[in-house]
Amino acid sequence: MSTSQQRREAERRRLQNQLDERRAREAARKRFTVIASIVTTLVVLAAIVVVVVVATSGSDNTKSGGGGGGSAVGSTVTFQGVTVSRANDLKMEPKVSSKGTTDPTELQYKDLVVGSGKAASPSANVSVQYTGVLYKDGKQFDSSWTRGQPAQFSLAQVVPGFTQGIGGNAKVPPMKVGGRRLMILPSALGYGARANGSIPANSTLVFVVDLKSATS
Protein backbone atom coordinates (compact mmCIF):
# COMPACT_ATOMS: atom_id res chain seq x y z
CA MET A 1 0.00 0.00 0.00
CA SER A 2 1.35 3.41 -0.87
CA THR A 3 2.11 6.02 1.74
CA SER A 4 -0.79 8.25 0.67
CA GLN A 5 -3.20 5.34 0.93
CA GLN A 6 -1.93 4.56 4.43
CA ARG A 7 -2.51 8.16 5.50
CA ARG A 8 -6.04 8.15 4.09
CA GLU A 9 -6.80 4.86 5.85
CA ALA A 10 -5.41 6.20 9.12
CA GLU A 11 -7.52 9.36 8.77
CA ARG A 12 -10.60 7.27 7.99
CA ARG A 13 -10.07 5.16 11.13
CA ARG A 14 -9.51 8.29 13.23
CA LEU A 15 -12.74 9.84 11.98
CA GLN A 16 -14.59 6.55 12.52
CA ASN A 17 -13.28 6.38 16.09
CA GLN A 18 -14.40 9.95 16.75
CA LEU A 19 -17.83 9.14 15.35
CA ASP A 20 -18.09 6.01 17.48
CA GLU A 21 -17.07 7.95 20.59
CA ARG A 22 -19.63 10.66 19.81
CA ARG A 23 -22.36 8.04 19.37
CA ALA A 24 -21.37 6.38 22.67
CA ARG A 25 -21.50 9.71 24.51
CA GLU A 26 -24.92 10.49 22.98
CA ALA A 27 -26.26 7.07 23.97
CA ALA A 28 -24.95 7.51 27.53
CA ARG A 29 -26.55 10.96 27.72
CA LYS A 30 -29.89 9.55 26.58
CA ARG A 31 -29.67 6.71 29.11
CA PHE A 32 -28.94 9.20 31.88
CA THR A 33 -31.88 11.37 30.82
CA VAL A 34 -34.25 8.37 30.82
CA ILE A 35 -33.01 7.17 34.22
CA ALA A 36 -33.31 10.68 35.71
CA SER A 37 -36.85 10.97 34.33
CA ILE A 38 -37.81 7.60 35.83
CA VAL A 39 -36.32 8.51 39.21
CA THR A 40 -38.14 11.85 39.22
CA THR A 41 -41.43 10.13 38.37
CA LEU A 42 -40.93 7.59 41.17
CA VAL A 43 -40.17 10.36 43.67
CA VAL A 44 -43.33 12.23 42.66
CA LEU A 45 -45.43 9.06 42.91
CA ALA A 46 -43.97 8.29 46.33
CA ALA A 47 -44.80 11.82 47.51
CA ILE A 48 -48.37 11.44 46.23
CA VAL A 49 -48.74 8.12 48.07
CA VAL A 50 -47.49 9.68 51.30
CA VAL A 51 -49.92 12.59 50.97
CA VAL A 52 -52.84 10.23 50.30
CA VAL A 53 -51.93 8.00 53.26
CA VAL A 54 -51.59 10.97 55.61
CA ALA A 55 -54.86 12.50 54.39
CA THR A 56 -56.70 9.19 54.74
CA SER A 57 -55.29 8.64 58.22
CA GLY A 58 -56.37 12.14 59.25
CA SER A 59 -59.84 11.54 57.86
CA ASP A 60 -60.17 8.25 59.76
CA ASN A 61 -59.02 9.90 62.96
CA THR A 62 -61.58 12.61 62.49
CA LYS A 63 -64.35 10.12 61.99
CA SER A 64 -63.40 7.97 64.96
CA GLY A 65 -62.13 10.58 67.12
CA GLY A 66 -64.26 11.51 70.12
CA GLY A 67 -66.02 8.23 70.04
CA GLY A 68 -68.46 9.95 67.99
CA GLY A 69 -67.84 13.30 67.49
CA GLY A 70 -66.90 15.04 66.62
CA SER A 71 -68.46 15.83 64.28
CA ALA A 72 -67.78 16.49 63.60
CA VAL A 73 -69.37 13.13 63.46
CA GLY A 74 -68.76 11.35 66.78
CA SER A 75 -68.00 14.47 68.82
CA THR A 76 -68.05 14.56 72.63
CA VAL A 77 -70.14 17.11 74.51
CA THR A 78 -70.09 17.92 78.22
CA PHE A 79 -72.97 19.77 79.86
CA GLN A 80 -73.77 20.26 83.55
CA GLY A 81 -71.61 17.32 84.62
CA VAL A 82 -72.92 15.02 81.87
CA THR A 83 -70.65 13.82 79.07
CA VAL A 84 -72.06 12.42 75.83
CA SER A 85 -69.79 10.63 73.35
CA ARG A 86 -70.91 10.11 69.75
CA ALA A 87 -73.08 13.11 70.52
CA ASN A 88 -74.07 13.94 66.95
CA ASP A 89 -73.96 10.51 65.32
CA LEU A 90 -77.64 9.66 65.01
CA LYS A 91 -76.84 6.20 63.65
CA MET A 92 -75.14 5.15 66.87
CA GLU A 93 -76.28 4.90 70.46
CA PRO A 94 -74.76 7.77 72.43
CA LYS A 95 -72.46 6.87 75.30
CA VAL A 96 -73.57 8.83 78.36
CA SER A 97 -71.65 9.31 81.60
CA SER A 98 -72.58 11.58 84.47
CA LYS A 99 -71.06 12.85 87.68
CA GLY A 100 -73.68 15.32 88.77
CA THR A 101 -73.00 17.09 92.04
CA THR A 102 -75.79 19.64 92.35
CA ASP A 103 -79.30 18.57 91.43
CA PRO A 104 -81.07 21.09 89.20
CA THR A 105 -84.36 22.60 90.27
CA GLU A 106 -85.74 22.93 86.77
CA LEU A 107 -85.41 21.16 83.43
CA GLN A 108 -82.00 21.58 81.81
CA TYR A 109 -81.39 20.79 78.15
CA LYS A 110 -78.84 21.01 75.36
CA ASP A 111 -79.51 20.29 71.70
CA LEU A 112 -76.78 17.99 70.40
CA VAL A 113 -78.35 17.91 66.94
CA VAL A 114 -80.98 20.47 65.93
CA GLY A 115 -83.76 18.83 63.97
CA SER A 116 -85.21 20.33 60.82
CA GLY A 117 -88.52 18.45 60.71
CA LYS A 118 -91.86 18.89 62.39
CA ALA A 119 -91.87 20.28 65.94
CA ALA A 120 -93.34 18.12 68.69
CA SER A 121 -96.11 19.33 70.99
CA PRO A 122 -96.73 18.36 74.64
CA SER A 123 -99.55 16.03 73.54
CA ALA A 124 -97.90 14.59 70.42
CA ASN A 125 -97.50 10.91 69.69
CA VAL A 126 -93.79 10.41 69.16
CA SER A 127 -91.28 7.83 68.06
CA VAL A 128 -87.93 8.19 69.82
CA GLN A 129 -84.64 6.51 70.47
CA TYR A 130 -83.43 7.31 73.96
CA THR A 131 -80.92 6.46 76.64
CA GLY A 132 -81.59 7.18 80.32
CA VAL A 133 -78.98 7.32 83.11
CA LEU A 134 -78.89 8.53 86.71
CA TYR A 135 -77.49 12.01 87.08
CA LYS A 136 -75.45 11.25 90.19
CA ASP A 137 -73.40 8.34 88.81
CA GLY A 138 -74.29 7.73 85.16
CA LYS A 139 -75.81 4.30 85.79
CA GLN A 140 -78.05 3.41 82.86
CA PHE A 141 -81.61 2.47 83.80
CA ASP A 142 -83.23 2.30 80.37
CA SER A 143 -82.45 2.43 76.66
CA SER A 144 -84.56 1.88 73.57
CA TRP A 145 -81.33 1.15 71.70
CA THR A 146 -80.87 -2.12 73.60
CA ARG A 147 -84.34 -3.21 72.48
CA GLY A 148 -83.39 -2.68 68.86
CA GLN A 149 -86.14 -0.26 67.87
CA PRO A 150 -87.51 3.19 68.72
CA ALA A 151 -90.10 3.59 71.47
CA GLN A 152 -93.52 4.98 70.60
CA PHE A 153 -95.82 6.75 73.06
CA SER A 154 -97.89 9.84 73.73
CA LEU A 155 -96.13 12.70 75.49
CA ALA A 156 -99.29 13.14 77.51
CA GLN A 157 -98.63 9.79 79.23
CA VAL A 158 -95.03 10.09 80.40
CA VAL A 159 -93.25 11.88 83.25
CA PRO A 160 -93.54 15.71 83.08
CA GLY A 161 -89.84 16.23 82.32
CA PHE A 162 -90.07 13.98 79.27
CA THR A 163 -93.20 15.77 78.08
CA GLN A 164 -91.63 19.20 78.51
CA GLY A 165 -88.16 18.20 77.29
CA ILE A 166 -89.53 16.93 73.99
CA GLY A 167 -92.78 18.86 73.56
CA GLY A 168 -91.48 22.12 75.04
CA ASN A 169 -92.70 24.55 77.71
CA ALA A 170 -92.47 28.27 78.39
CA LYS A 171 -88.67 28.11 78.71
CA VAL A 172 -87.79 25.11 76.54
CA PRO A 173 -88.46 25.05 72.79
CA PRO A 174 -89.97 21.84 71.42
CA MET A 175 -87.75 19.33 69.69
CA LYS A 176 -88.01 18.96 65.94
CA VAL A 177 -87.93 15.66 64.10
CA GLY A 178 -84.35 14.70 63.27
CA GLY A 179 -82.97 16.28 66.44
CA ARG A 180 -81.05 14.86 69.38
CA ARG A 181 -81.40 16.47 72.80
CA LEU A 182 -79.69 16.01 76.14
CA MET A 183 -82.15 16.57 79.00
CA ILE A 184 -81.58 16.69 82.75
CA LEU A 185 -84.80 16.19 84.69
CA PRO A 186 -85.03 17.20 88.37
CA SER A 187 -86.72 14.53 90.46
CA ALA A 188 -89.91 16.61 90.65
CA LEU A 189 -90.25 16.24 86.86
CA GLY A 190 -89.32 12.55 87.00
CA TYR A 191 -90.58 9.97 89.48
CA GLY A 192 -90.33 12.22 92.54
CA ALA A 193 -90.22 10.60 95.96
CA ARG A 194 -91.14 7.13 94.73
CA ALA A 195 -88.66 4.59 93.38
CA ASN A 196 -89.28 3.09 89.98
CA GLY A 197 -87.46 -0.14 89.19
CA SER A 198 -83.72 0.60 89.21
CA ILE A 199 -84.39 4.32 89.70
CA PRO A 200 -84.09 5.31 93.38
CA ALA A 201 -86.52 7.78 94.91
CA ASN A 202 -85.71 11.49 94.45
CA SER A 203 -83.40 10.81 91.52
CA THR A 204 -82.39 13.39 88.98
CA LEU A 205 -82.54 11.75 85.55
CA VAL A 206 -80.59 12.25 82.36
CA PHE A 207 -81.95 11.40 78.92
CA VAL A 208 -80.47 11.66 75.46
CA VAL A 209 -83.39 11.59 73.04
CA ASP A 210 -83.53 11.29 69.25
CA LEU A 211 -86.88 12.41 67.87
CA LYS A 212 -87.79 10.19 64.90
CA SER A 213 -91.36 11.28 64.32
CA ALA A 214 -94.11 13.38 65.92
CA THR A 215 -97.83 13.44 65.12
CA SER A 216 -100.61 15.43 66.74
PDB file of N, CA, C and O in Angstrom, residues 57-75 89:
ATOM      1  N   SER A  57     -55.428   8.864  56.780  1.00  0.00           N
ATOM      2  CA  SER A  57     -55.292   8.636  58.220  1.00  0.00           C
ATOM      3  C   SER A  57     -55.942   9.750  59.004  1.00  0.00           C
ATOM      4  O   SER A  57     -56.646   9.519  59.985  1.00  0.00           O
ATOM      5  N   GLY A  58     -55.753  11.004  58.558  1.00  0.00           N
ATOM      6  CA  GLY A  58     -56.369  12.139  59.245  1.00  0.00           C
ATOM      7  C   GLY A  58     -57.872  12.079  59.187  1.00  0.00           C
ATOM      8  O   GLY A  58     -58.566  12.374  60.148  1.00  0.00           O
ATOM      9  N   SER A  59     -58.391  11.646  58.010  1.00  0.00           N
ATOM     10  CA  SER A  59     -59.840  11.539  57.857  1.00  0.00           C
ATOM     11  C   SER A  59     -60.397  10.481  58.774  1.00  0.00           C
ATOM     12  O   SER A  59     -61.427  10.658  59.421  1.00  0.00           O
ATOM     13  N   ASP A  60     -59.700   9.322  58.876  1.00  0.00           N
ATOM     14  CA  ASP A  60     -60.166   8.253  59.760  1.00  0.00           C
ATOM     15  C   ASP A  60     -60.145   8.690  61.205  1.00  0.00           C
ATOM     16  O   ASP A  60     -61.040   8.380  61.985  1.00  0.00           O
ATOM     17  N   ASN A  61     -59.095   9.436  61.578  1.00  0.00           N
ATOM     18  CA  ASN A  61     -59.021   9.901  62.959  1.00  0.00           C
ATOM     19  C   ASN A  61     -60.145  10.860  63.272  1.00  0.00           C
ATOM     20  O   ASN A  61     -60.698  10.870  64.375  1.00  0.00           O
ATOM     21  N   THR A  62     -60.480  11.679  62.273  1.00  0.00           N
ATOM     22  CA  THR A  62     -61.577  12.610  62.492  1.00  0.00           C
ATOM     23  C   THR A  62     -62.878  11.883  62.680  1.00  0.00           C
ATOM     24  O   THR A  62     -63.696  12.215  63.540  1.00  0.00           O
ATOM     25  N   LYS A  63     -63.096  10.854  61.908  1.00  0.00           N
ATOM     26  CA  LYS A  63     -64.348  10.121  61.992  1.00  0.00           C
ATOM     27  C   LYS A  63     -64.451   9.343  63.291  1.00  0.00           C
ATOM     28  O   LYS A  63     -65.518   9.150  63.839  1.00  0.00           O
ATOM     29  N   SER A  64     -63.343   8.781  63.762  1.00  0.00           N
ATOM     30  CA  SER A  64     -63.401   7.968  64.956  1.00  0.00           C
ATOM     31  C   SER A  64     -63.083   8.752  66.207  1.00  0.00           C
ATOM     32  O   SER A  64     -63.311   8.294  67.314  1.00  0.00           O
ATOM     33  N   GLY A  65     -62.501   9.825  65.993  1.00  0.00           N
ATOM     34  CA  GLY A  65     -62.130  10.585  67.119  1.00  0.00           C
ATOM     35  C   GLY A  65     -63.303  11.009  67.931  1.00  0.00           C
ATOM     36  O   GLY A  65     -64.383  11.208  67.448  1.00  0.00           O
ATOM     37  N   GLY A  66     -63.188  11.115  69.260  1.00  0.00           N
ATOM     38  CA  GLY A  66     -64.261  11.514  70.119  1.00  0.00           C
ATOM     39  C   GLY A  66     -65.322  10.501  70.209  1.00  0.00           C
ATOM     40  O   GLY A  66     -66.433  10.827  70.540  1.00  0.00           O
ATOM     41  N   GLY A  67     -65.014   9.248  69.865  1.00  0.00           N
ATOM     42  CA  GLY A  67     -66.022   8.234  70.035  1.00  0.00           C
ATOM     43  C   GLY A  67     -67.253   8.578  69.339  1.00  0.00           C
ATOM     44  O   GLY A  67     -68.313   8.159  69.634  1.00  0.00           O
ATOM     45  N   GLY A  68     -67.406   9.518  68.554  1.00  0.00           N
ATOM     46  CA  GLY A  68     -68.459   9.953  67.992  1.00  0.00           C
ATOM     47  C   GLY A  68     -68.784  11.240  67.969  1.00  0.00           C
ATOM     48  O   GLY A  68     -69.633  11.809  67.834  1.00  0.00           O
ATOM     49  N   GLY A  69     -67.609  12.502  67.829  1.00  0.00           N
ATOM     50  CA  GLY A  69     -67.836  13.297  67.493  1.00  0.00           C
ATOM     51  C   GLY A  69     -67.686  14.012  67.261  1.00  0.00           C
ATOM     52  O   GLY A  69     -68.119  14.624  66.847  1.00  0.00           O
ATOM     53  N   GLY A  70     -66.697  14.331  66.838  1.00  0.00           N
ATOM     54  CA  GLY A  70     -66.898  15.045  66.619  1.00  0.00           C
ATOM     55  C   GLY A  70     -67.401  15.562  65.775  1.00  0.00           C
ATOM     56  O   GLY A  70     -67.657  15.591  65.336  1.00  0.00           O
ATOM     57  N   SER A  71     -68.456  15.068  64.512  1.00  0.00           N
ATOM     58  CA  SER A  71     -68.459  15.827  64.282  1.00  0.00           C
ATOM     59  C   SER A  71     -68.741  15.709  63.892  1.00  0.00           C
ATOM     60  O   SER A  71     -69.553  15.939  63.776  1.00  0.00           O
ATOM     61  N   ALA A  72     -67.911  17.518  64.533  1.00  0.00           N
ATOM     62  CA  ALA A  72     -67.783  16.487  63.597  1.00  0.00           C
ATOM     63  C   ALA A  72     -68.490  15.309  64.096  1.00  0.00           C
ATOM     64  O   ALA A  72     -68.830  15.193  65.252  1.00  0.00           O
ATOM     65  N   VAL A  73     -68.662  14.332  63.074  1.00  0.00           N
ATOM     66  CA  VAL A  73     -69.373  13.131  63.459  1.00  0.00           C
ATOM     67  C   VAL A  73     -68.617  12.459  64.586  1.00  0.00           C
ATOM     68  O   VAL A  73     -67.410  12.251  64.506  1.00  0.00           O
ATOM     69  N   GLY A  74     -69.378  12.033  65.672  1.00  0.00           N
ATOM     70  CA  GLY A  74     -68.756  11.351  66.777  1.00  0.00           C
ATOM     71  C   GLY A  74     -68.159  12.268  67.809  1.00  0.00           C
ATOM     72  O   GLY A  74     -67.294  11.866  68.572  1.00  0.00           O
ATOM     73  N   SER A  75     -68.585  13.547  67.868  1.00  0.00           N
ATOM     74  CA  SER A  75     -68.003  14.475  68.820  1.00  0.00           C
ATOM     75  C   SER A  75     -68.445  14.152  70.241  1.00  0.00           C
ATOM     76  O   SER A  75     -69.383  13.408  70.471  1.00  0.00           O
ATOM     77  N   ASP A  89     -73.842  11.631  66.248  1.00  0.00           N
ATOM     78  CA  ASP A  89     -73.961  10.513  65.316  1.00  0.00           C
ATOM     79  C   ASP A  89     -75.289   9.812  65.558  1.00  0.00           C
ATOM     80  O   ASP A  89     -75.409   8.962  66.445  1.00  0.00           O
TER      81      ASP A  89
END
